[in-house]
mmCIF file of C-alpha atoms in Angstrom:
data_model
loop_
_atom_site.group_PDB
_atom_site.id
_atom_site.type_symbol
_atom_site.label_atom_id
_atom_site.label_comp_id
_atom_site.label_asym_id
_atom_site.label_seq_id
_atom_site.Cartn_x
_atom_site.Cartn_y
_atom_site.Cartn_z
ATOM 1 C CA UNK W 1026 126.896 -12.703 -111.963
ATOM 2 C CA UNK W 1027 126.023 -15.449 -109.140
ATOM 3 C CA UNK W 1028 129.513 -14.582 -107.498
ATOM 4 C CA UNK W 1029 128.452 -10.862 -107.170
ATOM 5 C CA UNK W 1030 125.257 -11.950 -105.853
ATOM 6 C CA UNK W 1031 127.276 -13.737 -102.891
ATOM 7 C CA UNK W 1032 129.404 -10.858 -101.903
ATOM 8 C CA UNK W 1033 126.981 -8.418 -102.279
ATOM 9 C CA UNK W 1034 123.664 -9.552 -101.346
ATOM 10 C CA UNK W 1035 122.360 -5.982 -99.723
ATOM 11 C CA UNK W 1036 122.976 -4.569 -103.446
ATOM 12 C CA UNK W 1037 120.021 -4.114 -105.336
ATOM 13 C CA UNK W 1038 119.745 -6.006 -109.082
ATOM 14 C CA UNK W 1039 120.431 -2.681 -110.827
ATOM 15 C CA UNK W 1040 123.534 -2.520 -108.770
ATOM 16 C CA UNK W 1041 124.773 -5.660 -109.416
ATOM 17 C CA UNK W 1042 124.544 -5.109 -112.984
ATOM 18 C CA UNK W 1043 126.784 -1.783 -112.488
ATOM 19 C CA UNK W 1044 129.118 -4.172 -111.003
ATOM 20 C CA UNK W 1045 128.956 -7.112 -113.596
ATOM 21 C CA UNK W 1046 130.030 -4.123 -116.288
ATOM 22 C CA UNK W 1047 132.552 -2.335 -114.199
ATOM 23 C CA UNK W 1048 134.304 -5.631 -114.111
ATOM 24 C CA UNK W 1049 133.580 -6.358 -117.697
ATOM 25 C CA UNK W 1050 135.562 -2.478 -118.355
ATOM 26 C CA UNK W 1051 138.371 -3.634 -116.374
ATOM 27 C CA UNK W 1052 139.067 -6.095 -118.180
ATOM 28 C CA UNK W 1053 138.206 -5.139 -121.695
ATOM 29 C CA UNK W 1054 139.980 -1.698 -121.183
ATOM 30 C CA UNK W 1055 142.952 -2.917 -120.094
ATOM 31 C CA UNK W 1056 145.961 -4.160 -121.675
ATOM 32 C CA UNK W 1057 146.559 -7.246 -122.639
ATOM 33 C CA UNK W 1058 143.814 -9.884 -123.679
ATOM 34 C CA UNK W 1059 140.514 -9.543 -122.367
ATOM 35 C CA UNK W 1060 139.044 -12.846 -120.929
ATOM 36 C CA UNK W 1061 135.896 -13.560 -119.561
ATOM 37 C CA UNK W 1062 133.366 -16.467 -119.221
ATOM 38 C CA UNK W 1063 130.664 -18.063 -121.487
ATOM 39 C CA UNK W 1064 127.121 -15.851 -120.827
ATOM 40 C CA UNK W 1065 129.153 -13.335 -119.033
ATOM 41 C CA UNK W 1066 127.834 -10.657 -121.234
ATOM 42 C CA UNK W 1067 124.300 -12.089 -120.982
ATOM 43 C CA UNK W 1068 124.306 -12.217 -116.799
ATOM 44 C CA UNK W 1069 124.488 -15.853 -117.268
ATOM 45 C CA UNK W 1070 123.583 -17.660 -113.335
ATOM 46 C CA UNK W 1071 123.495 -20.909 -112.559
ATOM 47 C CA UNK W 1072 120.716 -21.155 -109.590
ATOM 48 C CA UNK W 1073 120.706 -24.472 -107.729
ATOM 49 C CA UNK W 1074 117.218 -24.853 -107.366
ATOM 50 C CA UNK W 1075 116.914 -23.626 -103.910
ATOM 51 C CA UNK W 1076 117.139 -20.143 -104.060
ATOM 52 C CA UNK W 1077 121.170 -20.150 -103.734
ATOM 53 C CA UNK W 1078 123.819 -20.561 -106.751
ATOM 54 C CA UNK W 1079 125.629 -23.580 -107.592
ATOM 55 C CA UNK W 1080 129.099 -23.437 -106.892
ATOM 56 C CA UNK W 1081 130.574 -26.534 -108.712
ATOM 57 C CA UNK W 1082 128.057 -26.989 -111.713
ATOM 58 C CA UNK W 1083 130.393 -29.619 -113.520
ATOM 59 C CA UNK W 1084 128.495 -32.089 -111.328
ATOM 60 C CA UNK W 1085 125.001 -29.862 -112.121
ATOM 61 C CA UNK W 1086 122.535 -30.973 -114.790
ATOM 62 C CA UNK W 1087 122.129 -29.794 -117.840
ATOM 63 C CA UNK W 1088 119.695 -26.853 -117.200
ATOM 64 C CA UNK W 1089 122.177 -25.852 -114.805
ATOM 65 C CA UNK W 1090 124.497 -25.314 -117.305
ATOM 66 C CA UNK W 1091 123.123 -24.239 -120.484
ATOM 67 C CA UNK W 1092 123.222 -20.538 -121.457
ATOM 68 C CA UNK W 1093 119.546 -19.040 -121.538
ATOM 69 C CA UNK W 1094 119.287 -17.912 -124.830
ATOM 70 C CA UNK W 1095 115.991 -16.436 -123.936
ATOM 71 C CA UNK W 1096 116.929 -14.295 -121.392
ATOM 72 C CA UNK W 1097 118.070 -11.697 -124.654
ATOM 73 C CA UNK W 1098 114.342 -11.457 -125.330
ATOM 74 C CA UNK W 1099 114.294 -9.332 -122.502
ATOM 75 C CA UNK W 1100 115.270 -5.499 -122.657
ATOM 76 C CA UNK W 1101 117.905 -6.164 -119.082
ATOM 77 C CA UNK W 1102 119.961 -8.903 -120.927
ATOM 78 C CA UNK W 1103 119.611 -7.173 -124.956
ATOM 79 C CA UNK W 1104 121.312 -4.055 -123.090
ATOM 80 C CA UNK W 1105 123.492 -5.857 -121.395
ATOM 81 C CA UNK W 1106 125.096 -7.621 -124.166
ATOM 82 C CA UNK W 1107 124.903 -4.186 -126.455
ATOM 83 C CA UNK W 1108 127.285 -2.555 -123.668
ATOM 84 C CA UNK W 1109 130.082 -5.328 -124.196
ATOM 85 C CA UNK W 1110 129.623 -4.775 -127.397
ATOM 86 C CA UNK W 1111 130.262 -1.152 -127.137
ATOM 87 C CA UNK W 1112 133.591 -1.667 -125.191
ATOM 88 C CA UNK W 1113 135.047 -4.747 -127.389
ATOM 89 C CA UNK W 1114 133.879 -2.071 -130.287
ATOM 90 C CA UNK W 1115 135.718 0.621 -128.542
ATOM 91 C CA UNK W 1116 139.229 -1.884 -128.050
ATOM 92 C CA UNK W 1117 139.208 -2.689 -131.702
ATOM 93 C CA UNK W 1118 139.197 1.189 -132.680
ATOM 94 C CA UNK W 1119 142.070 2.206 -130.490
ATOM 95 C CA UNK W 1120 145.317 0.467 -130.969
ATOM 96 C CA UNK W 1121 146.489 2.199 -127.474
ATOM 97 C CA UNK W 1122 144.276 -0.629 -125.626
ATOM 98 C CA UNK W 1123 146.672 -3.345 -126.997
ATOM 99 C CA UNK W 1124 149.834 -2.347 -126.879
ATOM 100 C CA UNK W 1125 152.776 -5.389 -127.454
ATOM 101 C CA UNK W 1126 155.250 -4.702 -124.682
ATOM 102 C CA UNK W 1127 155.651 -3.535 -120.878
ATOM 103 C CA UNK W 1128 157.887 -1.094 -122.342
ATOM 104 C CA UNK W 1129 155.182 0.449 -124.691
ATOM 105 C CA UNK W 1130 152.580 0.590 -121.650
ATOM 106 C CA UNK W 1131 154.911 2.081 -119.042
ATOM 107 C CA UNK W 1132 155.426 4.651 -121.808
ATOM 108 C CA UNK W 1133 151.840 5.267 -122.807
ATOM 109 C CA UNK W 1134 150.054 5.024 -119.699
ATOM 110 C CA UNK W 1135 149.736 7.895 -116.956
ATOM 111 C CA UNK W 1136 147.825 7.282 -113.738
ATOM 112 C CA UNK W 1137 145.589 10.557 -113.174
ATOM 113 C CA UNK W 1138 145.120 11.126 -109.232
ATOM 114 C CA UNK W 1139 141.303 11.056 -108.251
ATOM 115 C CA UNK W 1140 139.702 12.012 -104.614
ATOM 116 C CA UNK W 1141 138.093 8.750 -104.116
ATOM 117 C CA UNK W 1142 139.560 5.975 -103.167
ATOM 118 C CA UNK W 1143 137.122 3.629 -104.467
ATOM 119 C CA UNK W 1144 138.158 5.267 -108.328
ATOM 120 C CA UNK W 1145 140.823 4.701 -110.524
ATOM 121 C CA UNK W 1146 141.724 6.665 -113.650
ATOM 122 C CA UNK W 1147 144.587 6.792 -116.060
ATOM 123 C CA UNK W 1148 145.446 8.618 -119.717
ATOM 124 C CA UNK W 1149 146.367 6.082 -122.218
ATOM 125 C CA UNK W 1150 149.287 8.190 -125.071
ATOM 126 C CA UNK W 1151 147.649 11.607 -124.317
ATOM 127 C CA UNK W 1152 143.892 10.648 -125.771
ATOM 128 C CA UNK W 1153 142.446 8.100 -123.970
ATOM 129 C CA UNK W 1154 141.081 9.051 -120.261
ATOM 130 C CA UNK W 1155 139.614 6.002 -118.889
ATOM 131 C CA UNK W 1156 137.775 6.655 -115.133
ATOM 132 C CA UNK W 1157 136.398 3.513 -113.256
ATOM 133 C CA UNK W 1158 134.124 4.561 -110.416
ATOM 134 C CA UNK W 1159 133.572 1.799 -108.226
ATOM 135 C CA UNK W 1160 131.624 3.813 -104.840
ATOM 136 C CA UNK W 1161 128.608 3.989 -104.723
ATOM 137 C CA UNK W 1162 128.533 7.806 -105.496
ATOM 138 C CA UNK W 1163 128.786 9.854 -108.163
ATOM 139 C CA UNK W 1164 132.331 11.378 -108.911
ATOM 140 C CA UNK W 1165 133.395 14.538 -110.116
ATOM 141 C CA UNK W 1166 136.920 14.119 -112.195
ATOM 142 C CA UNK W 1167 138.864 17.125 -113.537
ATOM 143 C CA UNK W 1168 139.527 16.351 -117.527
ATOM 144 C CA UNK W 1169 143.146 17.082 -118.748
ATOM 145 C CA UNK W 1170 143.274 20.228 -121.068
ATOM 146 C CA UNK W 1171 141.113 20.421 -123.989
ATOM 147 C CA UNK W 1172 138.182 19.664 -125.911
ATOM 148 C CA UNK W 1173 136.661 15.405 -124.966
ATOM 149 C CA UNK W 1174 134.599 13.452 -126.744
ATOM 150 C CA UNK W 1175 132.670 10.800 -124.333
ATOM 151 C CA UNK W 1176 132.072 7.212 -125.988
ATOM 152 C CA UNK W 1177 131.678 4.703 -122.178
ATOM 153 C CA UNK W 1178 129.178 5.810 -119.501
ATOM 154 C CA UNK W 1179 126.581 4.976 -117.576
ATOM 155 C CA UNK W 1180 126.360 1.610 -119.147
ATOM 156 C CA UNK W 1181 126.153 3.185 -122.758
ATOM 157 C CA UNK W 1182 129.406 2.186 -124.397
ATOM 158 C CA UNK W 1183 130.446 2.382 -128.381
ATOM 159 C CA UNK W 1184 132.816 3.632 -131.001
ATOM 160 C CA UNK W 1185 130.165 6.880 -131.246
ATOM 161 C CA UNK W 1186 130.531 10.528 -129.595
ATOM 162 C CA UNK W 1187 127.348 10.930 -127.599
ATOM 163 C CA UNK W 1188 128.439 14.073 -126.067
ATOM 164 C CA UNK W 1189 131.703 16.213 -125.044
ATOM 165 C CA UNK W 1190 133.285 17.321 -122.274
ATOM 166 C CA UNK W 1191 135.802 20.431 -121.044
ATOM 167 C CA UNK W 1192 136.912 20.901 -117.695
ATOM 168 C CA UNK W 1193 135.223 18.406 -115.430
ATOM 169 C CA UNK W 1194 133.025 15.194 -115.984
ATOM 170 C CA UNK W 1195 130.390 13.576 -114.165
ATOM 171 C CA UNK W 1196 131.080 9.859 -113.019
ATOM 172 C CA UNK W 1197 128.375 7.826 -112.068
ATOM 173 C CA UNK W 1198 128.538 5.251 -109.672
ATOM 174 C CA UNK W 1199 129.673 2.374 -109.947
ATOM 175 C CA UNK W 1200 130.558 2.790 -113.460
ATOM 176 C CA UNK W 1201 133.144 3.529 -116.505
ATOM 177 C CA UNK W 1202 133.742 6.283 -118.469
ATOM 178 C CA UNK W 1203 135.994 6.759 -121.291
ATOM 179 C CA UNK W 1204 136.878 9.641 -123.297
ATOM 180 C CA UNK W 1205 138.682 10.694 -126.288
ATOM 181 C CA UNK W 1206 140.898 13.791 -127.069
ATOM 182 C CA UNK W 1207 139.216 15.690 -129.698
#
């Protein structure tokens, strides 16, 4: 979280936590294993005690260090953590987010053209559309053919249908949004 901070310090805190989970859906929706660090999921910082961010904390103290357990008392940090939740939820269900060979995900996976060039989107085996939205806009994408069922948006993400989709969807900025074929 401190390294989005740095490189965006116009952004406001909202934003940054669009960012923090964009990042988080890159990695967990991609293929291969997911990584990411300790607290990660909780916006874990490590202030230096004078208003910056401490950039080599293995020489920080303790309360550098520590992961704030507290912070989940807070609504910010319990949603937070729910959302990676939702997408490691969302990996487990669908085998077609770990597949075992190049071979397999050259097969499977279909980049889907989009007018932005701050978005990406691709169609995992015909019944996964995955959209990343990373400008600061929203973004209108044109859904393959059919009937969708939308499980990741607007930092709501899960195994459960909270709505459907034909034709078009509505990408929010700075965001991820998944969808399944009904």
């Amino acid at each position: 979280f401190d390294r989005i901070a740095i490189t965006a310090p116009e952004a406001s805190r909202e934003d940054r936590i669009r960012m923090n989970n964009l990042a988080a859906a890159f990695s967990i929706l991609a293929q291969g294993t997911p990584f990411f660090q300790a607290g990660e999921e909780m916006l874990r910082t490590k202030p230096d005690g004078n208003g910056g961010f401490d950039d080599n904390s293995y020489r920080a103290a303790d309360w550098v260090n520590t992961l704030k357990w507290d912070t989940l008392n807070e609504q910010e940090y319990r949603c937070n953590v729910e959302y990676y939740k939702g997408l490691l939820a969302f990996r487990r269900a669908h085998p077609a987010l770990r597949l075992q060979s190049r071979k397999e995900v050259l097969a499977a996976v279909k980049p889907v053209s989009v007018t932005d060039p701050q978005a990406a989107a691709y169609l995992i085996d015909e019944h996964i559309f995955v959209i990343f939205n990373a400008s600061s806009g929203e973004l209108s994408v044109d859904l393959p053919e059919g009937l969708w069922n939308l499980h990741i948006q607007n930092g709501t993400a899960g195994t459960a249908i909270f709505s459907q989709a034909v034709g078009k969807i509505q990408v929010f900025p700075i965001s991820a949004t998944v969808l399944t074929r009904c």
